[in-house]
CSV table of C-alpha atoms and ligand atoms in Angstrom, one decimal:
chain,number,residue,atom,x,y,z
I,6,MET,CA,5.0,39.2,41.1
I,7,ASN,CA,7.3,41.5,42.9
I,8,GLN,CA,9.1,43.3,40.4
I,9,LEU,CA,5.8,44.9,40.4
I,10,SER,CA,5.7,48.2,42.8
I,11,PRO,CA,2.9,47.6,45.7
I,12,ARG,CA,0.8,50.3,44.3
I,13,ALA,CA,1.4,48.9,40.6
I,14,PHE,CA,-2.9,48.3,40.4
I,15,ASP,CA,-3.5,52.2,41.5
I,16,GLY,CA,-3.3,53.5,38.2
I,17,PRO,CA,-6.0,56.1,37.4
I,18,SER,CA,-8.4,54.1,39.2
I,19,GLU,CA,-11.6,55.7,41.1
I,20,TYR,CA,-10.4,53.3,44.2
I,21,PRO,CA,-7.1,53.3,45.3
I,22,TYR,CA,-5.8,49.4,44.4
I,23,THR,CA,-2.8,47.8,45.5
I,24,ARG,CA,-0.5,44.5,45.1
I,25,ALA,CA,-1.8,43.6,48.6
I,26,ASP,CA,-5.4,44.3,48.2
I,27,PHE,CA,-5.3,41.9,45.1
I,28,GLU,CA,-3.3,39.3,46.5
I,29,ALA,CA,-6.1,39.3,49.7
I,30,ILE,CA,-9.2,39.6,47.1
I,31,ALA,CA,-7.3,36.4,45.5
I,32,HIS,CA,-6.7,34.8,48.3
I,33,MET,CA,-9.8,34.8,50.1
I,34,VAL,CA,-11.6,34.0,46.7
I,35,HIS,CA,-9.4,30.7,46.1
I,36,ALA,CA,-9.8,30.1,49.8
I,37,HIS,CA,-14.0,30.0,49.9
I,38,ALA,CA,-14.8,28.8,46.3
I,39,GLY,CA,-11.5,27.1,44.9
I,40,ILE,CA,-11.3,29.7,42.1
I,41,CYS,CA,-7.5,30.9,41.4
I,42,MET,CA,-7.4,34.7,40.5
I,43,PRO,CA,-3.8,34.9,39.1
I,44,GLU,CA,-2.6,38.7,38.9
I,45,SER,CA,-3.6,39.1,34.8
I,46,LYS,CA,-6.8,39.0,36.7
I,47,ALA,CA,-6.2,41.9,38.6
I,48,MET,CA,-7.9,44.4,37.1
I,49,LEU,CA,-10.6,42.3,36.4
I,50,ILE,CA,-11.2,42.0,40.5
I,51,TYR,CA,-11.2,45.5,40.5
I,52,SER,CA,-13.6,46.3,37.4
I,53,ARG,CA,-15.9,43.7,39.1
I,54,LEU,CA,-15.8,44.6,42.8
I,55,THR,CA,-16.2,49.0,42.4
I,56,LYS,CA,-19.7,49.0,42.1
I,57,LEU,CA,-19.6,46.9,45.8
I,58,LEU,CA,-17.5,49.5,46.9
I,59,ARG,CA,-19.5,52.2,45.4
I,60,GLU,CA,-22.8,50.6,47.0
I,61,LYS,CA,-20.9,50.5,50.7
I,62,GLY,CA,-19.7,54.2,50.3
I,63,ILE,CA,-16.2,52.6,51.0
I,64,GLY,CA,-13.3,54.6,49.4
I,65,SER,CA,-10.7,52.3,48.8
I,66,PHE,CA,-10.0,48.5,48.4
I,67,HIS,CA,-7.9,48.4,51.4
I,68,ASP,CA,-11.0,49.6,53.7
I,69,TYR,CA,-12.9,47.1,51.3
I,70,THR,CA,-10.7,43.5,52.0
I,71,ALA,CA,-10.9,44.7,56.3
I,72,LEU,CA,-14.6,44.6,55.6
I,73,ILE,CA,-14.6,41.0,54.0
I,74,ARG,CA,-12.3,39.5,56.2
I,75,THR,CA,-15.1,40.0,59.3
I,76,ASP,CA,-18.2,40.8,57.5
I,77,ALA,CA,-19.5,37.0,56.4
I,78,ALA,CA,-21.9,37.9,53.9
I,79,GLU,CA,-20.2,40.8,51.9
I,80,ARG,CA,-17.6,38.2,51.6
I,81,THR,CA,-20.4,36.1,50.4
I,82,ARG,CA,-21.1,39.1,48.1
I,83,ALA,CA,-17.9,39.9,46.8
I,84,ILE,CA,-17.1,36.1,45.8
I,85,GLU,CA,-20.0,36.0,43.8
I,86,ALA,CA,-19.3,39.0,42.2
I,87,LEU,CA,-16.2,37.1,41.0
I,88,THR,CA,-17.6,34.2,39.6
I,89,THR,CA,-17.7,34.1,35.7
I,90,ASN,CA,-21.1,32.9,34.7
I,91,HIS,CA,-21.1,32.6,31.0
I,92,THR,CA,-23.4,30.2,29.6
I,93,LYS,CA,-25.7,29.3,27.1
I,94,PHE,CA,-28.5,27.3,25.7
I,95,PHE,CA,-26.9,23.7,24.0
I,96,ARG,CA,-23.5,24.9,24.4
I,97,GLU,CA,-21.3,22.2,24.0
I,98,ASN,CA,-23.6,20.8,21.9
I,99,HIS,CA,-22.1,17.3,21.2
I,100,HIS,CA,-23.2,16.5,24.9
I,101,PHE,CA,-27.0,17.0,24.2
I,102,GLU,CA,-27.1,14.8,21.1
I,103,HIS,CA,-25.1,12.0,22.7
I,104,PHE,CA,-27.4,12.1,25.7
I,105,GLU,CA,-30.4,12.4,22.9
I,106,GLN,CA,-28.6,9.7,20.8
I,107,HIS,CA,-27.6,7.0,23.6
I,108,LEU,CA,-29.2,7.7,26.8
I,109,ARG,CA,-32.7,8.9,26.4
I,110,GLN,CA,-34.4,6.0,25.1
I,111,PRO,CA,-32.6,3.8,27.6
I,112,PHE,CA,-33.8,6.1,30.3
I,113,ILE,CA,-37.2,7.1,29.0
I,114,GLU,CA,-37.7,3.0,28.9
I,115,ARG,CA,-36.9,2.6,33.0
I,116,LEU,CA,-39.2,5.8,33.5
I,117,MET,CA,-41.9,4.4,31.9
I,118,LYS,CA,-41.2,0.9,33.9
I,119,GLY,CA,-41.7,2.5,37.5
I,120,GLY,CA,-38.0,3.4,37.3
I,121,LYS,CA,-36.1,6.9,38.4
I,122,LEU,CA,-34.0,8.8,37.1
I,123,ARG,CA,-31.9,11.8,38.9
I,124,MET,CA,-29.5,14.1,36.8
I,125,TRP,CA,-27.3,17.2,38.2
I,126,SER,CA,-26.2,20.0,36.7
I,127,SER,CA,-23.7,21.1,39.4
I,128,ALA,CA,-22.1,24.4,38.1
I,129,ALA,CA,-25.7,25.5,36.4
I,130,SER,CA,-25.4,29.2,36.3
I,131,SER,CA,-28.3,31.3,34.7
I,132,GLY,CA,-29.7,27.7,34.0
I,133,GLU,CA,-29.4,27.3,30.2
I,134,GLU,CA,-27.7,24.2,30.5
I,135,VAL,CA,-30.1,22.4,33.0
I,136,TYR,CA,-33.3,23.7,30.9
I,137,SER,CA,-31.5,22.4,27.8
I,138,LEU,CA,-30.9,18.8,29.2
I,139,ALA,CA,-34.8,19.0,30.4
I,140,MET,CA,-35.5,20.2,26.7
I,141,VAL,CA,-34.0,17.2,25.1
I,142,LEU,CA,-34.9,15.0,27.8
I,143,LEU,CA,-38.8,15.7,27.3
I,144,GLY,CA,-38.4,15.3,23.4
I,145,THR,CA,-40.7,16.6,21.1
I,146,ASP,CA,-43.6,14.6,21.4
I,147,LYS,CA,-45.9,16.0,23.7
I,148,SER,CA,-48.3,13.0,24.6
I,149,GLN,CA,-44.3,11.2,25.7
I,150,ALA,CA,-43.2,14.2,27.8
I,151,LYS,CA,-46.5,14.4,29.4
I,152,ARG,CA,-45.9,10.9,30.6
I,153,ILE,CA,-41.6,11.4,31.4
I,154,ALA,CA,-42.9,15.0,33.6
I,155,GLU,CA,-45.0,12.3,35.2
I,156,SER,CA,-42.9,9.8,36.2
I,157,ASP,CA,-39.9,9.6,38.6
I,158,VAL,CA,-37.4,11.9,37.6
I,159,ALA,CA,-35.4,14.9,38.8
I,160,LEU,CA,-33.2,17.4,37.7
I,161,LEU,CA,-30.9,19.2,40.4
I,162,ALA,CA,-29.3,22.4,39.6
I,163,THR,CA,-26.7,23.7,41.8
I,164,ASP,CA,-24.1,26.6,41.6
I,165,LEU,CA,-22.3,29.3,44.3
I,166,ALA,CA,-23.8,32.4,43.3
I,167,ASP,CA,-27.6,33.6,44.6
I,168,HIS,CA,-28.1,35.8,41.3
I,169,VAL,CA,-27.4,33.3,38.4
I,170,LEU,CA,-30.0,30.9,40.8
I,171,ARG,CA,-32.7,33.6,41.0
I,172,ALA,CA,-32.4,34.8,37.2
I,173,ALA,CA,-32.7,31.2,36.8
I,174,GLU,CA,-35.6,30.4,38.4
I,175,THR,CA,-37.8,32.8,36.7
I,176,GLY,CA,-37.0,30.9,33.3
I,177,ILE,CA,-36.8,34.1,31.5
I,178,TYR,CA,-34.0,34.9,28.9
I,179,PRO,CA,-33.6,38.4,27.4
I,180,GLY,CA,-32.7,39.3,24.3
I,181,ASN,CA,-31.1,36.6,22.1
I,182,ASN,CA,-30.5,34.5,24.5
I,183,GLY,CA,-32.9,31.6,22.9
I,184,ALA,CA,-31.7,31.8,19.6
I,185,ASP,CA,-29.3,29.1,20.4
I,186,ILE,CA,-31.7,26.6,21.5
I,187,PRO,CA,-32.7,23.8,18.3
I,188,ALA,CA,-36.2,24.8,16.8
I,189,ARG,CA,-37.9,22.0,17.4
I,190,TYR,CA,-37.6,21.8,21.2
I,191,GLY,CA,-37.9,25.7,21.2
I,192,GLN,CA,-41.4,25.5,19.7
I,193,LEU,CA,-42.4,23.4,22.1
I,194,TRP,CA,-40.8,24.6,25.4
I,195,THR,CA,-40.3,28.3,24.9
I,196,THR,CA,-42.8,31.2,24.8
I,197,SER,CA,-41.2,34.1,22.8
I,198,GLY,CA,-42.3,37.4,23.8
I,199,THR,CA,-40.3,41.1,22.6
I,200,GLY,CA,-37.6,40.9,25.4
I,201,GLY,CA,-36.9,37.6,24.9
I,202,VAL,CA,-37.9,33.9,25.8
I,203,THR,CA,-39.6,32.3,28.6
I,204,VAL,CA,-39.0,28.7,28.8
I,205,ALA,CA,-42.0,26.7,29.7
I,206,ARG,CA,-43.6,25.4,32.8
I,207,PRO,CA,-42.8,21.4,31.9
I,208,VAL,CA,-39.4,22.1,31.3
I,209,ARG,CA,-39.1,24.1,34.8
I,210,ASP,CA,-40.9,21.7,36.5
I,211,LEU,CA,-38.6,19.2,36.1
I,212,VAL,CA,-35.7,21.4,37.7
I,213,ARG,CA,-34.9,22.3,41.5
I,214,PHE,CA,-32.0,25.2,41.5
I,215,ARG,CA,-30.3,25.2,45.0
I,216,LYS,CA,-27.3,26.6,46.3
I,217,LEU,CA,-24.1,24.9,46.7
I,218,ASN,CA,-20.6,25.6,46.8
I,219,LEU,CA,-18.5,22.5,45.6
I,220,LEU,CA,-16.1,22.9,47.7
I,221,ASN,CA,-18.0,22.3,50.9
I,222,ALA,CA,-20.4,19.9,51.7
I,223,TRP,CA,-22.9,18.4,49.5
I,224,PRO,CA,-26.4,18.1,51.2
I,225,LEU,CA,-27.4,15.7,48.6
I,226,LYS,CA,-29.6,12.8,48.8
I,227,GLY,CA,-29.0,9.8,46.7
I,228,GLN,CA,-26.7,9.5,43.6
I,229,PHE,CA,-27.0,10.5,40.0
I,230,ASP,CA,-27.4,8.8,36.4
I,231,VAL,CA,-26.0,11.9,35.0
I,232,ILE,CA,-23.9,14.9,36.5
I,233,PHE,CA,-22.8,17.8,34.1
I,234,CYS,CA,-19.8,19.5,35.5
I,235,ARG,CA,-19.1,21.9,33.1
I,236,ASN,CA,-16.6,24.4,32.3
I,237,VAL,CA,-16.1,25.4,36.5
I,238,MET,CA,-13.0,23.1,36.8
I,239,ILE,CA,-11.0,25.2,34.4
I,240,TYR,CA,-10.9,28.2,37.7
I,241,PHE,CA,-9.8,25.5,40.1
I,242,ASP,CA,-5.9,24.2,41.0
I,243,GLU,CA,-4.9,20.8,40.2
I,244,PRO,CA,-5.9,19.7,43.8
I,245,THR,CA,-9.2,21.3,43.8
I,246,LYS,CA,-9.9,19.9,40.1
I,247,GLU,CA,-9.0,16.2,41.7
I,248,ARG,CA,-10.7,16.1,44.8
I,249,LEU,CA,-14.0,17.4,42.9
I,250,LEU,CA,-13.9,14.4,40.4
I,251,ASP,CA,-13.0,12.9,43.4
I,252,ARG,CA,-16.2,13.6,45.0
I,253,LEU,CA,-18.5,13.4,41.8
I,254,ALA,CA,-17.1,10.0,40.9
I,255,ASP,CA,-19.1,9.0,44.5
I,256,GLN,CA,-22.2,10.6,43.6
I,257,LEU,CA,-22.4,8.6,40.2
I,258,VAL,CA,-24.1,5.5,40.0
I,259,VAL,CA,-22.4,3.1,38.5
I,260,GLY,CA,-23.1,3.3,35.2
I,261,GLY,CA,-23.4,6.9,35.6
I,262,TYR,CA,-22.3,9.4,32.9
I,263,LEU,CA,-20.4,12.7,33.7
I,264,TYR,CA,-19.7,15.2,31.5
I,265,ILE,CA,-17.0,18.0,31.7
I,266,GLY,CA,-16.2,21.2,29.7
I,267,HIS,CA,-13.9,21.4,26.8
I,268,SER,CA,-11.0,22.4,27.9
I,269,GLU,CA,-11.0,20.0,31.2
I,270,ARG,CA,-9.4,16.7,31.4
I,271,PHE,CA,-10.3,14.0,34.1
I,272,ILE,CA,-7.7,14.2,36.2
I,273,GLY,CA,-6.5,12.3,39.9
I,274,PRO,CA,-7.3,8.6,41.1
I,275,ALA,CA,-10.7,8.8,40.2
I,276,ALA,CA,-10.2,8.5,36.2
I,277,ASP,CA,-9.6,4.2,36.8
I,278,LYS,CA,-13.2,4.1,37.5
I,279,PHE,CA,-14.1,5.9,34.1
I,280,THR,CA,-14.2,5.1,30.7
I,281,SER,CA,-14.0,8.0,28.5
I,282,ILE,CA,-16.4,7.1,25.6
I,283,GLY,CA,-16.8,10.5,23.8
I,284,GLN,CA,-15.3,14.3,23.4
I,285,THR,CA,-15.2,14.8,27.4
I,286,ILE,CA,-17.9,12.1,28.5
I,287,TYR,CA,-17.3,9.3,30.7
I,288,ARG,CA,-19.3,6.6,32.0
I,289,LYS,CA,-18.0,5.1,35.6
I,290,ASP,CA,-17.7,1.6,35.1
I,291,ARG,CA,-15.9,0.7,38.5
I,292,ALA,CA,-17.3,1.4,41.9
H,33,SAM,C1,-18.6,29.6,33.5
H,33,SAM,S1,-19.7,29.2,34.5
H,33,SAM,C2,-20.5,27.3,33.5
H,33,SAM,C3,-22.2,27.2,33.0
H,33,SAM,C4,-22.5,25.9,33.0
H,33,SAM,N1,-21.7,24.7,33.1
H,33,SAM,C5,-21.5,26.0,31.1
H,33,SAM,O1,-21.0,25.2,30.9
H,33,SAM,O2,-21.9,26.9,30.5
H,33,SAM,C6,-19.2,28.5,35.9
H,33,SAM,C7,-20.3,28.5,37.2
H,33,SAM,O3,-19.7,28.2,38.4
H,33,SAM,C8,-20.2,28.6,39.2
H,33,SAM,N2,-18.6,28.4,40.6
H,33,SAM,C9,-17.5,28.5,40.3
H,33,SAM,N3,-17.0,28.7,42.0
H,33,SAM,C10,-17.9,27.6,42.0
H,33,SAM,C11,-18.1,26.8,43.5
H,33,SAM,N4,-16.9,26.8,44.3
H,33,SAM,N5,-19.1,25.8,43.3
H,33,SAM,C12,-20.0,25.9,42.7
H,33,SAM,N6,-20.0,26.8,41.9
H,33,SAM,C13,-19.0,27.7,41.2
H,33,SAM,C14,-19.7,30.1,38.9
H,33,SAM,O4,-20.9,31.2,39.9
H,33,SAM,C15,-20.5,29.8,37.5
H,33,SAM,O5,-21.8,30.3,37.4
């Protein structure tokens, strides 16, 4: 870090941006969201925050970092702008295939006997992940789907960033986003317009979206049968991942399933409670 001059980030940019500014912002996003932003992300920070400087009429990153030190609302906006929200329908499809082939039927039997099912998409971004899961749960038989929808089933989808949650709640996905939805689900559970696809009501009605920072307290009632926590731990350091996995373990019923992202690993003491039963799929076998 130190071999660069303090003003190495200035370059030809519109707003003065120094190493000290970068370090202050990286420190803040780590402290509040757990997200690690090494020096290789310095220009990413610059490009993601310039819009906020412009909106505020602030002329330098120095002044902006001073602002977000004291203005909690602006700090939240900055952190949200620094999140990476990339996702898509049926991403890492082997998870949805596993759910369909191994979990769906027993869960439906439980629901039809009056039991309950709770699932959580814990870094939901704009909702494609949780809607994919809801579509697989409802399946392709409309009358069975109606019975499932009327049973004691709920999907919770949470994220740190407000803007993605607001987009998710609309159920509207512009452009080509719907192309990743297998036709058998797309035909039943989306409607297409010129601008993209809209997720159908029965799917949307299964899901509640809430703002939740995985680093903070979780105001959750009860445990879950399934948790998706995919492609968020990649941004965290090892102690944060361990702590998160430990808390996720507590939030799962014994016999519940945890799905994590393709480049993530189960680390820390909570791993002893789990059995790896497939690629990045874990079952909690011990309390
Ligand atoms: C790359 S997306 C992953 C979306 C989806 N799980 C998937 O795999 O396609 C990562 C999401 O994690 C969210 N995120 C980052 N830090 C978070 C935190 N501390 N608490 C909750 N969500 C967080 C971001 O806002 C972003 O929407």
